[in-house]
mmCIF file of C-alpha atoms in Angstrom:
data_model
loop_
_atom_site.group_PDB
_atom_site.id
_atom_site.type_symbol
_atom_site.label_atom_id
_atom_site.label_comp_id
_atom_site.label_asym_id
_atom_site.label_seq_id
_atom_site.Cartn_x
_atom_site.Cartn_y
_atom_site.Cartn_z
ATOM 1 C CA MET A 1 0.125 -0.096 0.045
ATOM 2 C CA SER A 2 1.414 3.476 -0.504
ATOM 3 C CA HIS A 3 0.953 6.299 1.374
ATOM 4 C CA ARG A 4 0.026 10.083 0.133
ATOM 5 C CA LEU A 5 2.191 12.790 1.548
ATOM 6 C CA VAL A 6 1.689 16.493 0.405
ATOM 7 C CA ILE A 7 4.782 18.866 0.249
ATOM 8 C CA PRO A 8 4.354 22.429 0.848
ATOM 9 C CA THR A 9 7.797 23.389 -0.812
ATOM 10 C CA VAL A 10 10.014 26.591 -0.637
ATOM 11 C CA LEU A 11 13.181 27.187 -3.079
ATOM 12 C CA THR A 12 16.509 25.522 -1.867
ATOM 13 C CA ALA A 13 19.850 25.536 -3.347
ATOM 14 C CA GLY A 14 20.448 23.708 -6.434
ATOM 15 C CA LEU A 15 16.811 23.407 -7.360
ATOM 16 C CA THR A 16 14.732 25.595 -9.447
ATOM 17 C CA ALA A 17 11.381 26.272 -9.113
ATOM 18 C CA ALA A 18 9.138 25.942 -12.123
ATOM 19 C CA VAL A 19 6.693 28.723 -12.649
ATOM 20 C CA VAL A 20 3.196 26.897 -13.145
ATOM 21 C CA THR A 21 0.497 28.865 -15.472
ATOM 22 C CA ALA A 22 -2.603 29.742 -13.617
ATOM 23 C CA ALA A 23 -5.176 28.176 -15.921
ATOM 24 C CA ALA A 24 -3.195 24.419 -15.173
ATOM 25 C CA ILE A 25 -5.617 21.774 -15.483
ATOM 26 C CA PRO A 26 -4.813 18.366 -13.203
ATOM 27 C CA ALA A 27 -6.055 15.889 -15.896
ATOM 28 C CA ALA A 28 -3.101 14.795 -17.816
ATOM 29 C CA ALA A 29 -4.947 14.239 -21.136
ATOM 30 C CA ASP A 30 -6.313 17.981 -20.753
ATOM 31 C CA THR A 31 -2.818 19.412 -20.105
ATOM 32 C CA GLY A 32 -0.863 17.340 -22.951
ATOM 33 C CA ILE A 33 1.072 15.322 -20.534
ATOM 34 C CA GLU A 34 0.667 11.611 -20.436
ATOM 35 C CA ALA A 35 1.624 9.170 -18.063
ATOM 36 C CA PRO A 36 4.680 7.052 -19.078
ATOM 37 C CA THR A 37 4.206 3.477 -20.186
ATOM 38 C CA THR A 38 5.234 0.534 -17.643
ATOM 39 C CA GLU A 39 7.862 -0.196 -20.095
ATOM 40 C CA GLU A 40 9.543 3.000 -20.077
ATOM 41 C CA ILE A 41 9.604 3.124 -16.330
ATOM 42 C CA VAL A 42 10.780 -0.817 -15.955
ATOM 43 C CA GLU A 43 13.617 -0.047 -18.655
ATOM 44 C CA GLU A 44 14.946 2.804 -16.729
ATOM 45 C CA LEU A 45 14.474 1.146 -13.516
ATOM 46 C CA GLU A 46 16.450 -1.866 -14.502
ATOM 47 C CA GLY A 47 18.783 -0.164 -15.801
ATOM 48 C CA ASP A 48 20.043 2.514 -12.678
ATOM 49 C CA GLY A 49 16.922 1.991 -10.624
ATOM 50 C CA VAL A 50 15.985 5.870 -11.275
ATOM 51 C CA PHE A 51 13.372 7.020 -13.821
ATOM 52 C CA ILE A 52 12.269 10.439 -14.628
ATOM 53 C CA ASP A 53 9.592 11.537 -16.594
ATOM 54 C CA PRO A 54 11.066 12.972 -20.107
ATOM 55 C CA SER A 55 9.176 16.403 -19.357
ATOM 56 C CA ILE A 56 10.808 16.908 -15.911
ATOM 57 C CA GLU A 57 13.539 19.479 -16.665
ATOM 58 C CA GLN A 58 14.131 20.610 -12.870
ATOM 59 C CA ILE A 59 16.351 17.522 -11.832
ATOM 60 C CA SER A 60 19.974 18.088 -12.132
ATOM 61 C CA ALA A 61 22.649 15.626 -13.569
ATOM 62 C CA ALA A 62 24.174 15.861 -9.838
ATOM 63 C CA ASP A 63 20.436 14.915 -8.325
ATOM 64 C CA GLU A 64 19.933 12.099 -10.832
ATOM 65 C CA GLY A 65 23.207 10.795 -10.128
ATOM 66 C CA ALA A 66 22.891 10.841 -6.507
ATOM 67 C CA LEU A 67 19.513 9.216 -6.485
ATOM 68 C CA GLU A 68 21.257 6.373 -8.810
ATOM 69 C CA ALA A 69 24.083 5.854 -6.430
ATOM 70 C CA ALA A 70 21.743 5.549 -3.663
ATOM 71 C CA SER A 71 19.749 2.788 -5.309
ATOM 72 C CA GLU A 72 23.098 0.924 -6.217
ATOM 73 C CA ALA A 73 24.491 0.956 -2.757
ATOM 74 C CA ALA A 74 21.287 0.194 -1.023
ATOM 75 C CA ASP A 75 21.571 -3.167 0.771
ATOM 76 C CA SER A 76 17.796 -4.215 -0.503
ATOM 77 C CA PRO A 77 16.287 -2.975 -3.527
ATOM 78 C CA VAL A 78 15.314 0.685 -3.677
ATOM 79 C CA TYR A 79 13.990 2.416 -6.822
ATOM 80 C CA TYR A 80 12.850 5.893 -7.328
ATOM 81 C CA VAL A 81 10.202 7.097 -9.821
ATOM 82 C CA ILE A 82 9.560 10.877 -10.356
ATOM 83 C CA LEU A 83 6.599 12.114 -12.245
ATOM 84 C CA PRO A 84 4.927 15.370 -13.274
ATOM 85 C CA PHE A 85 2.426 16.580 -11.002
ATOM 86 C CA GLU A 86 -0.434 15.936 -12.980
ATOM 87 C CA VAL A 87 -0.047 12.092 -13.318
ATOM 88 C CA ALA A 88 0.535 11.821 -9.689
ATOM 89 C CA THR A 89 -2.479 13.340 -7.526
ATOM 90 C CA SER A 90 -3.756 10.614 -5.883
ATOM 91 C CA GLU A 91 -2.645 7.157 -4.027
ATOM 92 C CA ALA A 92 -5.041 5.250 -6.068
ATOM 93 C CA GLY A 93 -3.652 6.524 -9.215
ATOM 94 C CA VAL A 94 -0.083 5.898 -8.377
ATOM 95 C CA ASP A 95 -1.077 2.670 -7.150
ATOM 96 C CA THR A 96 -2.560 1.707 -10.998
ATOM 97 C CA LEU A 97 0.385 3.096 -12.190
ATOM 98 C CA MET A 98 2.897 1.195 -10.340
ATOM 99 C CA ALA A 99 1.555 -2.168 -10.012
ATOM 100 C CA PRO A 100 2.320 -3.389 -13.165
ATOM 101 C CA VAL A 101 5.653 -1.802 -13.078
ATOM 102 C CA MET A 102 6.494 -3.836 -9.477
ATOM 103 C CA ALA A 103 5.449 -6.733 -11.014
ATOM 104 C CA GLU A 104 7.706 -6.759 -13.738
ATOM 105 C CA VAL A 105 10.926 -5.174 -11.729
ATOM 106 C CA GLY A 106 10.470 -7.148 -8.383
ATOM 107 C CA ASP A 107 10.479 -6.678 -4.392
ATOM 108 C CA GLY A 108 11.680 -3.455 -2.940
ATOM 109 C CA ALA A 109 10.856 -0.086 -2.040
ATOM 110 C CA TYR A 110 9.730 2.371 -4.443
ATOM 111 C CA GLY A 111 10.130 5.766 -3.841
ATOM 112 C CA ILE A 112 7.735 8.011 -6.036
ATOM 113 C CA LEU A 113 7.581 12.288 -6.170
ATOM 114 C CA GLY A 114 4.525 13.536 -8.048
ATOM 115 C CA GLY A 115 6.021 16.944 -9.033
ATOM 116 C CA SER A 116 6.846 18.894 -5.664
ATOM 117 C CA ASP A 117 3.289 18.029 -3.812
ATOM 118 C CA HIS A 118 3.115 14.621 -3.297
ATOM 119 C CA PHE A 119 5.597 11.718 -2.141
ATOM 120 C CA TYR A 120 4.643 8.035 -1.772
ATOM 121 C CA VAL A 121 6.412 4.548 -0.953
ATOM 122 C CA THR A 122 5.309 1.844 -1.994
ATOM 123 C CA SER A 123 5.880 -2.157 -2.154
ATOM 124 C CA PRO A 124 4.824 -5.337 -3.189
ATOM 125 C CA ASN A 125 6.709 -6.998 -0.346
ATOM 126 C CA LEU A 126 6.913 -4.488 2.495
ATOM 127 C CA ASP A 127 4.137 -4.057 5.100
ATOM 128 C CA ASP A 128 5.134 -0.760 6.537
ATOM 129 C CA THR A 129 5.738 1.563 4.040
ATOM 130 C CA GLU A 130 4.310 4.568 5.873
ATOM 131 C CA ALA A 131 7.038 3.968 8.590
ATOM 132 C CA ILE A 132 9.481 4.029 5.722
ATOM 133 C CA ARG A 133 8.045 7.370 4.269
ATOM 134 C CA GLU A 134 8.057 9.025 7.747
ATOM 135 C CA SER A 135 11.861 7.832 8.488
ATOM 136 C CA ALA A 136 12.907 9.313 4.900
ATOM 137 C CA LEU A 137 11.074 12.507 5.632
ATOM 138 C CA ASN A 138 13.000 13.230 8.868
ATOM 139 C CA GLU A 139 15.898 12.565 7.503
ATOM 140 C CA GLY A 140 15.795 14.349 4.306
ATOM 141 C CA GLY A 141 15.909 18.091 3.662
ATOM 142 C CA ASN A 142 14.605 18.653 0.473
ATOM 143 C CA GLN A 143 13.040 16.155 -1.881
ATOM 144 C CA ILE A 144 16.414 14.689 -3.385
ATOM 145 C CA ASP A 145 17.907 14.266 0.153
ATOM 146 C CA THR A 146 14.604 12.681 1.082
ATOM 147 C CA LEU A 147 14.102 10.052 -1.538
ATOM 148 C CA ALA A 148 18.144 9.269 -0.888
ATOM 149 C CA ALA A 149 17.250 8.744 2.250
ATOM 150 C CA VAL A 150 14.845 5.924 1.613
ATOM 151 C CA PRO A 151 17.211 2.846 1.771
ATOM 152 C CA GLN A 152 18.326 3.768 5.408
ATOM 153 C CA ALA A 153 14.758 4.108 5.847
ATOM 154 C CA VAL A 154 14.035 0.622 4.529
ATOM 155 C CA GLU A 155 16.903 -0.740 6.592
ATOM 156 C CA THR A 156 15.945 1.098 10.143
ATOM 157 C CA THR A 157 12.239 0.180 9.929
ATOM 158 C CA GLU A 158 12.574 -3.474 8.553
ATOM 159 C CA ALA A 159 15.464 -4.225 10.969
ATOM 160 C CA PRO A 160 14.356 -7.178 13.312
ATOM 161 C CA ALA A 161 14.036 -6.403 16.808
ATOM 162 C CA GLU A 162 16.630 -7.622 19.170
ATOM 163 C CA ALA A 163 15.800 -10.583 20.971
ATOM 164 C CA PRO A 164 15.016 -10.223 24.615
ATOM 165 C CA GLY A 165 17.439 -10.336 27.455
ATOM 166 C CA GLY A 166 15.671 -12.848 29.652
ATOM 167 C CA GLY A 167 12.497 -14.955 30.652
ATOM 168 C CA GLY A 168 10.497 -12.643 33.007
ATOM 169 C CA SER A 169 12.059 -9.018 32.198
ATOM 170 C CA GLY A 170 11.816 -10.300 28.131
ATOM 171 C CA LEU A 171 7.806 -10.703 28.631
ATOM 172 C CA VAL A 172 7.470 -7.252 30.586
ATOM 173 C CA MET A 173 9.314 -5.491 27.765
ATOM 174 C CA LEU A 174 7.139 -7.374 25.152
ATOM 175 C CA VAL A 175 3.780 -6.309 27.151
ATOM 176 C CA VAL A 176 5.485 -2.677 27.258
ATOM 177 C CA LEU A 177 6.035 -2.658 23.843
ATOM 178 C CA ALA A 178 2.777 -3.898 22.783
ATOM 179 C CA LEU A 179 0.937 -1.315 24.821
ATOM 180 C CA VAL A 180 2.985 1.553 23.483
ATOM 181 C CA VAL A 181 2.411 0.091 19.970
ATOM 182 C CA ALA A 182 -1.612 0.201 20.417
ATOM 183 C CA ALA A 183 -1.283 3.523 22.024
ATOM 184 C CA GLY A 184 0.541 4.789 19.324
ATOM 185 C CA GLY A 185 -1.575 3.178 16.558
ATOM 186 C CA TRP A 186 -4.740 4.759 18.509
ATOM 187 C CA TYR A 187 -3.382 8.119 18.374
ATOM 188 C CA VAL A 188 -2.479 7.903 14.689
ATOM 189 C CA TYR A 189 -5.990 6.763 13.880
ATOM 190 C CA LYS A 190 -7.354 9.494 16.007
ATOM 191 C CA SER A 191 -5.147 12.318 14.297
ATOM 192 C CA ARG A 192 -6.015 10.737 11.116
ATOM 193 C CA GLN A 193 -9.508 11.063 11.589
ATOM 194 C CA ARG A 194 -9.048 14.860 12.720
ATOM 195 C CA ARG A 195 -7.105 15.756 9.568
ATOM 196 C CA GLU A 196 -9.665 14.348 7.474
ATOM 197 C CA ALA A 197 -12.421 16.074 8.905
ATOM 198 C CA GLU A 198 -10.603 19.222 8.914
ATOM 199 C CA LYS A 199 -9.743 18.776 5.051
ATOM 200 C CA ALA A 200 -13.691 17.898 4.268
ATOM 201 C CA LYS A 201 -14.316 21.197 5.865
ATOM 202 C CA GLN A 202 -12.114 23.192 4.149
ATOM 203 C CA LEU A 203 -12.665 21.611 1.286
ATOM 204 C CA GLN A 204 -16.335 22.466 1.547
ATOM 205 C CA GLU A 205 -15.796 26.131 2.607
ATOM 206 C CA ILE A 206 -13.403 26.803 -0.564
ATOM 207 C CA LYS A 207 -15.849 24.896 -3.026
ATOM 208 C CA GLN A 208 -18.655 27.463 -1.795
ATOM 209 C CA MET A 209 -16.458 30.417 -2.349
ATOM 210 C CA ALA A 210 -15.456 29.049 -5.888
ATOM 211 C CA THR A 211 -18.717 28.476 -6.537
ATOM 212 C CA GLU A 212 -19.884 32.189 -5.900
ATOM 213 C CA ASP A 213 -17.177 33.043 -8.112
ATOM 214 C CA VAL A 214 -18.124 30.567 -11.209
ATOM 215 C CA VAL A 215 -21.387 32.005 -10.674
ATOM 216 C CA ARG A 216 -20.678 35.464 -10.555
ATOM 217 C CA LEU A 217 -18.745 35.128 -14.016
ATOM 218 C CA GLY A 218 -21.758 33.432 -15.776
ATOM 219 C CA GLU A 219 -23.733 36.216 -14.596
ATOM 220 C CA ASP A 220 -21.459 38.728 -16.085
ATOM 221 C CA VAL A 221 -20.895 36.933 -19.187
ATOM 222 C CA ALA A 222 -24.705 36.616 -19.704
ATOM 223 C CA ARG A 223 -24.838 40.272 -19.622
ATOM 224 C CA LEU A 224 -22.897 40.854 -22.942
ATOM 225 C CA GLU A 225 -25.770 40.144 -24.805
ATOM 226 C CA ILE A 226 -23.693 39.424 -27.887
ATOM 227 C CA ASP A 227 -25.002 38.864 -30.967
ATOM 228 C CA LEU A 228 -22.103 36.757 -32.429
ATOM 229 C CA SER A 229 -23.565 36.904 -36.174
ATOM 230 C CA ALA A 230 -22.963 40.875 -36.413
ATOM 231 C CA VAL A 231 -19.549 41.015 -34.928
ATOM 232 C CA ASP A 232 -15.990 40.398 -36.170
ATOM 233 C CA GLU A 233 -14.157 37.232 -35.798
ATOM 234 C CA ALA A 234 -11.820 38.649 -33.057
ATOM 235 C CA THR A 235 -14.608 39.376 -30.909
ATOM 236 C CA ARG A 236 -16.605 35.907 -31.468
ATOM 237 C CA ASN A 237 -12.847 34.176 -30.418
ATOM 238 C CA ASP A 238 -12.728 35.926 -27.406
ATOM 239 C CA TYR A 239 -16.369 35.852 -26.366
ATOM 240 C CA SER A 240 -15.877 31.657 -27.203
ATOM 241 C CA ARG A 241 -12.664 31.996 -24.995
ATOM 242 C CA ALA A 242 -14.704 33.486 -22.088
ATOM 243 C CA MET A 243 -17.711 30.792 -22.394
ATOM 244 C CA ASP A 244 -14.791 27.829 -22.693
ATOM 245 C CA SER A 245 -13.357 29.096 -19.533
ATOM 246 C CA TYR A 246 -16.760 29.621 -17.680
ATOM 247 C CA ASP A 247 -17.838 26.063 -18.633
ATOM 248 C CA GLN A 248 -14.044 24.705 -17.677
ATOM 249 C CA ALA A 249 -14.437 26.169 -14.224
ATOM 250 C CA LYS A 250 -17.836 24.841 -13.801
ATOM 251 C CA SER A 251 -16.934 21.251 -14.812
ATOM 252 C CA LEU A 252 -13.915 21.408 -12.340
ATOM 253 C CA LEU A 253 -15.655 22.774 -9.794
ATOM 254 C CA ASP A 254 -17.729 19.318 -9.800
ATOM 255 C CA THR A 255 -14.430 17.159 -9.726
ATOM 256 C CA ILE A 256 -12.285 18.480 -7.082
ATOM 257 C CA GLN A 257 -11.444 16.190 -4.191
ATOM 258 C CA GLU A 258 -8.673 18.067 -2.489
ATOM 259 C CA PRO A 259 -8.622 21.611 -1.226
ATOM 260 C CA GLU A 260 -5.621 22.438 -3.323
ATOM 261 C CA GLN A 261 -7.233 21.437 -6.703
ATOM 262 C CA ILE A 262 -9.301 24.638 -6.238
ATOM 263 C CA LYS A 263 -6.352 26.374 -8.077
ATOM 264 C CA MET A 264 -7.616 25.023 -11.128
ATOM 265 C CA VAL A 265 -10.826 26.592 -11.267
ATOM 266 C CA THR A 266 -9.736 29.832 -10.002
ATOM 267 C CA GLY A 267 -6.852 29.767 -13.028
ATOM 268 C CA ALA A 268 -9.854 29.147 -15.296
ATOM 269 C CA LEU A 269 -12.217 31.820 -13.960
ATOM 270 C CA GLU A 270 -8.804 34.219 -14.173
ATOM 271 C CA ASP A 271 -8.785 33.485 -18.032
ATOM 272 C CA GLY A 272 -12.772 33.590 -18.692
ATOM 273 C CA ARG A 273 -12.635 36.997 -16.960
ATOM 274 C CA TYR A 274 -9.915 38.460 -18.896
ATOM 275 C CA TYR A 275 -11.564 37.430 -22.273
ATOM 276 C CA MET A 276 -15.157 38.723 -21.387
ATOM 277 C CA THR A 277 -13.063 42.193 -21.037
ATOM 278 C CA ALA A 278 -11.402 41.962 -23.958
ATOM 279 C CA THR A 279 -14.867 41.068 -25.743
ATOM 280 C CA ARG A 280 -16.441 43.608 -23.910
ATOM 281 C CA ALA A 281 -13.828 46.278 -25.345
ATOM 282 C CA ARG A 282 -14.325 45.075 -28.706
ATOM 283 C CA MET A 283 -17.823 45.570 -29.054
ATOM 284 C CA ASN A 284 -17.433 49.190 -27.648
ATOM 285 C CA GLY A 285 -14.890 50.234 -29.976
ATOM 286 C CA ASP A 286 -12.471 50.452 -27.299
ATOM 287 C CA PRO A 287 -8.751 49.302 -27.110
ATOM 288 C CA VAL A 288 -8.442 45.854 -26.057
ATOM 289 C CA PRO A 289 -6.561 46.094 -22.141
ATOM 290 C CA GLU A 290 -3.182 44.168 -21.902
ATOM 291 C CA ARG A 291 -3.358 40.973 -19.934
ATOM 292 C CA ARG A 292 -3.073 42.013 -16.439
ATOM 293 C CA GLY A 293 -3.405 40.107 -13.233
ATOM 294 C CA PRO A 294 -6.923 40.140 -11.462
ATOM 295 C CA CYS A 295 -7.840 42.944 -8.733
ATOM 296 C CA PHE A 296 -5.794 41.787 -5.557
ATOM 297 C CA PHE A 297 -8.756 43.171 -3.343
ATOM 298 C CA ASN A 298 -11.478 41.158 -5.214
ATOM 299 C CA PRO A 299 -10.614 38.735 -7.978
ATOM 300 C CA GLN A 300 -14.268 38.842 -9.218
ATOM 301 C CA HIS A 301 -13.686 42.188 -10.199
ATOM 302 C CA GLY A 302 -11.934 41.045 -13.276
ATOM 303 C CA PRO A 303 -8.200 41.999 -14.393
ATOM 304 C CA SER A 304 -6.317 45.084 -13.056
ATOM 305 C CA SER A 305 -5.780 48.093 -14.473
ATOM 306 C CA GLU A 306 -3.158 49.572 -12.614
ATOM 307 C CA ASP A 307 -1.017 49.258 -9.543
ATOM 308 C CA VAL A 308 -1.608 50.870 -6.319
ATOM 309 C CA THR A 309 0.261 51.298 -3.125
ATOM 310 C CA TRP A 310 -1.966 49.673 -0.486
ATOM 311 C CA ALA A 311 -0.822 48.814 3.400
ATOM 312 C CA PRO A 312 -3.020 45.949 5.491
ATOM 313 C CA PRO A 313 -4.677 47.042 8.686
ATOM 314 C CA GLY A 314 -1.017 47.044 10.944
ATOM 315 C CA GLY A 315 1.349 46.019 7.889
ATOM 316 C CA SER A 316 3.874 47.738 5.937
ATOM 317 C CA PRO A 317 2.852 49.300 2.403
ATOM 318 C CA ARG A 318 3.155 47.216 -0.776
ATOM 319 C CA SER A 319 2.434 47.537 -4.369
ATOM 320 C CA VAL A 320 -0.772 45.385 -5.604
ATOM 321 C CA THR A 321 -3.156 45.323 -8.662
ATOM 322 C CA ALA A 322 -6.661 47.126 -8.628
ATOM 323 C CA CYS A 323 -9.260 47.333 -10.753
ATOM 324 C CA PRO A 324 -10.176 50.962 -11.507
ATOM 325 C CA VAL A 325 -13.097 51.114 -8.449
ATOM 326 C CA CYS A 326 -10.753 49.781 -6.085
ATOM 327 C CA ALA A 327 -7.876 51.802 -7.100
ATOM 328 C CA ARG A 328 -9.908 54.909 -6.505
ATOM 329 C CA ALA A 329 -10.664 53.890 -3.038
ATOM 330 C CA VAL A 330 -7.065 53.348 -2.126
ATOM 331 C CA ARG A 331 -6.377 56.440 -3.697
ATOM 332 C CA SER A 332 -8.792 58.673 -1.680
ATOM 333 C CA GLY A 333 -8.399 56.963 1.911
ATOM 334 C CA GLY A 334 -11.339 54.791 1.293
ATOM 335 C CA GLN A 335 -12.128 50.848 1.722
ATOM 336 C CA PRO A 336 -11.771 48.981 -1.513
ATOM 337 C CA ASP A 337 -14.340 46.002 -1.809
ATOM 338 C CA VAL A 338 -12.459 43.202 -0.613
ATOM 339 C CA ARG A 339 -13.188 39.624 -1.483
ATOM 340 C CA MET A 340 -14.400 38.173 1.978
ATOM 341 C CA VAL A 341 -14.905 34.265 2.888
ATOM 342 C CA GLU A 342 -16.318 32.349 5.571
ATOM 343 C CA VAL A 343 -14.032 30.501 7.897
ATOM 344 C CA ASP A 344 -14.987 28.663 11.054
ATOM 345 C CA GLY A 345 -18.135 30.961 11.128
ATOM 346 C CA ASP A 346 -16.561 34.373 10.421
ATOM 347 C CA ARG A 347 -16.118 36.440 7.485
ATOM 348 C CA ARG A 348 -12.711 37.965 7.060
ATOM 349 C CA PRO A 349 -10.620 38.667 3.671
ATOM 350 C CA TYR A 350 -9.458 35.991 1.921
ATOM 351 C CA TYR A 351 -5.906 36.954 2.106
ATOM 352 C CA GLU A 352 -6.060 36.140 5.689
ATOM 353 C CA ALA A 353 -8.228 33.127 5.792
ATOM 354 C CA GLY A 354 -5.572 30.739 6.508
ATOM 355 C CA PRO A 355 -3.675 28.024 4.279
ATOM 356 C CA ALA A 356 -6.575 26.294 2.810
ATOM 357 C CA TYR A 357 -7.207 29.421 0.821
ATOM 358 C CA ALA A 358 -3.617 29.536 -0.481
ATOM 359 C CA PRO A 359 -4.548 27.545 -3.792
ATOM 360 C CA TYR A 360 -7.896 29.768 -4.463
ATOM 361 C CA ALA A 361 -5.312 32.928 -4.652
ATOM 362 C CA GLY A 362 -2.456 31.149 -6.260
ATOM 363 C CA GLY A 363 -4.888 30.168 -9.449
ATOM 364 C CA TYR A 364 -5.745 33.761 -9.782
ATOM 365 C CA PHE A 365 -2.206 35.144 -9.485
ATOM 366 C CA GLY A 366 0.569 32.706 -10.126
ATOM 367 C CA VAL A 367 4.042 32.921 -8.566
ATOM 368 C CA ASN A 368 5.305 36.210 -9.845
ATOM 369 C CA MET A 369 2.476 38.455 -8.334
ATOM 370 C CA MET A 370 2.398 36.713 -5.227
ATOM 371 C CA MET A 371 5.933 37.040 -4.375
ATOM 372 C CA GLY A 372 5.421 40.834 -4.346
ATOM 373 C CA MET A 373 1.732 41.391 -3.343
ATOM 374 C CA PHE A 374 1.873 39.021 -0.194
ATOM 375 C CA THR A 375 5.183 39.067 1.185
ATOM 376 C CA GLY A 376 4.812 40.180 4.815
ATOM 377 C CA MET A 377 0.979 39.970 4.884
ATOM 378 C CA MET A 378 -0.123 38.878 8.118
ATOM 379 C CA MET A 379 -1.494 35.738 6.723
ATOM 380 C CA GLY A 380 -0.743 33.252 9.363
ATOM 381 C CA SER A 381 0.596 29.905 7.850
ATOM 382 C CA MET A 382 -1.022 30.821 4.632
ATOM 383 C CA MET A 383 2.206 32.815 3.467
ATOM 384 C CA GLY A 384 4.413 29.557 3.940
ATOM 385 C CA SER A 385 2.197 27.659 1.449
ATOM 386 C CA MET A 386 1.902 30.244 -1.087
ATOM 387 C CA MET A 387 5.205 30.984 -1.569
ATOM 388 C CA GLY A 388 5.995 27.367 -1.740
ATOM 389 C CA ALA A 389 4.039 24.643 -3.371
ATOM 390 C CA GLY A 390 0.913 26.005 -2.122
ATOM 391 C CA MET A 391 -0.158 28.069 -5.524
ATOM 392 C CA MET A 392 0.967 25.366 -7.356
ATOM 393 C CA GLY A 393 -0.806 22.248 -5.786
ATOM 394 C CA ALA A 394 0.729 21.753 -2.490
ATOM 395 C CA GLY A 395 -2.017 20.328 -0.173
ATOM 396 C CA MET A 396 -2.729 22.134 3.267
ATOM 397 C CA GLU A 397 -2.742 18.844 5.466
ATOM 398 C CA ASP A 398 -0.942 19.388 9.119
ATOM 399 C CA ALA A 399 1.623 17.020 10.704
ATOM 400 C CA GLY A 400 1.714 13.403 9.790
ATOM 401 C CA GLY A 401 1.113 14.508 5.891
ATOM 402 C CA ASP A 402 2.836 17.588 5.483
ATOM 403 C CA PHE A 403 6.717 18.338 4.727
ATOM 404 C CA GLY A 404 6.703 21.977 6.501
ATOM 405 C CA ASP A 405 9.829 23.762 4.997
ATOM 406 C CA PHE A 406 10.629 20.738 2.763
ATOM 407 C CA GLY A 407 12.752 22.704 0.281
ATOM 408 C CA GLY A 408 12.433 21.958 -3.399
ATOM 409 C CA PHE A 409 11.355 22.618 -7.015
ATOM 410 C CA ASP A 410 8.139 22.485 -8.749
ATOM 411 C CA PHE A 411 7.135 20.772 -12.325
#
């Protein structure tokens, strides 16, 4: 059985963060990224113990060599498979992909990295792959280090317990050990229940938030009242793109199962709002606006028109994107129309709502804009997630499924 581990990342030495577009789609078929075949993976694993998907360019030759050396030096078989995020978004998907591979390659521990967000350990013959995963995580400083730590984690986890020293004392030790294991198992079970309940609550909240955005875009598109037979081709094309993005956002909203997947919905919404704005400009005979990020204060306002200097309550000034209405409010000393969300029954600005909302903002703004606008803002743990993998697919699970300050790359 494999174990899913979500990895919020930050940039570390030797590893380069890839910029993921705001309109990324999770399904491999939609993004043009296809899962590698069993034969491709088997050939590489049987050769040097390491398979890196050809679409991934962030792994240096030195890092690949380090993994090959770790695989070769392992006392028991260890293999590494590095896949794009879109190919390894779920434990079930990884199991399906790896089952025929393990059937051909054979026994051993298989460390699988899906983008910068998911780390799995699976095996056809080892039982406690979760313990192996956790041990590797404790030893590793970044993705490559953690993968390279899998052989030692296997040896540590699978090493047989020493024989008890003598009759009575040995029996006591076994009883104590059994009690500790039982208590630990109960703690893990209850912790997992709490994490699942929290994730379900977060998913419900951000789905409701994204649903409001989808409905708002649909209403705005409907108000265009466009006669396609009476407009030029450029206007028809922009209108079609706006409608396609709206339909895509609706479809994705019905399929998301994890809080981090909401970035796919907001990425499609950002596309739709720009093309709707471009369509309206063409219909009015105005110049088509340049492609800018959404209004920081409320992405429902659509593309921004300018940058303004603004400071959150108690925070330092920074440059943020703003629509014309919000820009005027800031310059006049008024309050912009901020997007509010519900968190634990309270309404608060989306940028102060905590880590579960990082993917929501990430889909709208992407990496470059986030680095400028959100740096230093009082957002709790949201900032750590956004600046790493949160806006590019990172999950927001707590201890036990979280890499914390685990540095690395994105692909």
